Short mmCIF file of C-alpha atoms in Angstrom, two decimals:
data_model
loop_
_atom_site.label_atom_id
_atom_site.label_comp_id
_atom_site.label_asym_id
_atom_site.label_seq_id
_atom_site.Cartn_x
_atom_site.Cartn_y
_atom_site.Cartn_z
CA MET A 247 62.13 30.13 -27.84
CA THR A 248 59.97 27.62 -29.66
CA TYR A 249 62.90 26.26 -31.65
CA GLU A 250 65.00 25.80 -28.51
CA ARG A 251 62.12 23.88 -26.97
CA LEU A 252 61.99 21.67 -30.08
CA ARG A 253 65.73 21.03 -29.80
CA LEU A 254 65.26 19.99 -26.15
CA ASP A 255 62.40 17.65 -27.04
CA ALA A 256 64.27 16.05 -29.95
CA ALA A 257 67.44 15.44 -27.92
CA SER A 258 65.41 14.04 -25.00
CA ARG A 259 63.56 11.62 -27.26
CA ASN A 260 66.79 10.50 -28.93
CA ILE A 261 68.42 9.80 -25.57
CA ALA A 262 65.32 8.01 -24.28
CA GLY A 263 65.16 5.78 -27.37
CA ALA A 264 68.86 4.96 -27.52
CA ASN A 265 68.36 1.56 -25.87
CA ARG A 266 65.13 0.65 -27.65
CA PRO A 267 65.81 -2.32 -29.94
CA ILE A 268 64.73 -2.04 -33.56
CA ALA A 269 62.70 -4.84 -35.12
CA SER A 270 64.00 -6.52 -38.24
CA GLY A 271 63.09 -4.53 -41.33
CA GLU A 272 62.25 -1.41 -39.34
CA PRO A 273 64.48 1.62 -40.06
CA ALA A 274 66.54 3.21 -37.31
CA THR A 275 65.19 6.70 -36.72
CA LEU A 276 66.19 9.73 -34.71
CA TRP A 277 64.20 12.87 -33.96
CA ARG A 278 65.15 16.29 -35.26
CA PRO A 279 63.60 19.71 -34.69
CA ASP A 280 61.66 21.12 -37.63
CA PRO A 281 60.50 24.75 -37.34
CA VAL A 282 57.47 24.05 -39.55
CA ALA A 283 56.34 20.56 -38.56
CA GLY A 284 57.56 20.52 -34.95
CA LEU A 285 59.41 17.28 -34.36
CA ALA A 286 60.22 15.09 -37.35
CA GLU A 287 61.79 11.65 -37.58
CA ARG A 288 64.75 11.04 -39.84
CA GLU A 289 66.42 7.80 -40.78
CA ALA A 290 69.70 7.14 -39.04
CA ALA A 291 72.37 4.51 -38.81
CA ALA A 292 71.92 1.56 -36.50
CA ARG A 293 74.44 0.12 -34.11
CA LEU A 294 74.66 -3.63 -33.65
CA SER A 295 74.93 -5.43 -30.34
CA HIS A 296 75.60 -9.15 -29.93
CA GLU A 297 72.71 -10.48 -27.82
CA PRO A 298 71.88 -14.01 -29.02
CA GLY A 299 69.09 -14.55 -26.46
CA HIS A 300 67.19 -11.37 -27.34
CA PRO A 301 63.81 -11.91 -29.06
CA LEU A 302 64.69 -9.37 -31.78
CA ALA A 303 68.12 -10.88 -32.53
CA ASP A 304 68.80 -11.88 -36.12
CA ALA A 305 70.27 -15.23 -37.21
CA ASP A 306 73.76 -14.07 -36.15
CA GLY A 307 72.51 -13.03 -32.68
CA MET A 308 72.80 -9.31 -33.46
CA VAL A 309 70.25 -6.77 -32.22
CA ARG A 310 69.93 -3.35 -33.88
CA TYR A 311 69.65 -0.12 -31.88
CA PRO A 312 69.56 3.52 -33.06
CA ALA A 313 73.09 4.95 -33.27
CA VAL A 314 72.62 7.85 -30.87
CA ASP A 315 75.67 10.03 -30.24
CA MET A 316 75.21 10.67 -26.52
CA VAL A 317 77.86 13.41 -26.36
CA ASP A 318 76.18 15.30 -29.20
CA GLU A 319 72.71 14.87 -27.69
CA MET A 320 73.84 15.99 -24.22
CA THR A 321 75.59 18.99 -25.77
CA THR A 322 72.38 19.84 -27.59
CA LEU A 323 70.45 19.56 -24.32
CA MET A 324 72.83 21.91 -22.55
CA THR A 325 73.07 24.53 -25.31
CA ALA A 326 69.33 24.52 -26.03
CA SER A 327 68.56 24.83 -22.33
CA ARG A 328 70.94 27.76 -21.92
CA ALA A 329 69.60 29.47 -25.05
CA TYR A 330 66.02 29.01 -23.83
CA GLU A 331 66.92 30.50 -20.44
CA ALA A 332 68.63 33.46 -22.14
CA ASN A 333 65.57 34.05 -24.30
CA VAL A 334 63.31 34.01 -21.23
CA ARG A 335 65.57 36.51 -19.46
CA ALA A 336 65.61 38.80 -22.51
CA PHE A 337 61.83 38.59 -22.80
CA ASN A 338 61.37 39.42 -19.12
CA LEU A 339 63.82 42.33 -19.38
CA LEU A 340 61.96 43.72 -22.39
CA ARG A 341 58.66 43.40 -20.57
CA SER A 342 59.97 45.24 -17.51
CA MET A 343 61.43 48.00 -19.71
CA LEU A 344 58.11 48.43 -21.51
CA MET A 345 56.22 48.54 -18.21
CA ARG A 346 58.64 51.16 -16.90
CA ALA A 347 58.19 53.22 -20.09
CA LEU A 348 54.42 53.09 -19.61
CA GLU A 349 54.81 54.25 -16.01
CA ILE A 350 57.03 57.15 -17.11
CA GLY A 351 54.57 58.11 -19.86
CA ALA A 352 51.64 58.08 -17.42
CA LYS A 353 53.23 60.75 -15.19
#
């Protein structure tokens, strides 16, 4: 369940940061789930957008943004959400079975 939650958080952060411009010299980063460290940043490709009036535009008028694959991130959100829900249902079912076993054993 914890890993599915990490997947949800990473995909949410990647989607939220997709339109955040990257300053010159700063690497483009995306979030990824890490079972040991929680969420970890990793370097990623940047996409370029021609916006000559933007304060972060380079000499050619190009602004860098993280190259977030929205389809992949939305798919991750959906599958992680469904897996989390399935884990919660399985946990609740196990708990009810154990409670029922305790009731039977008490009689």
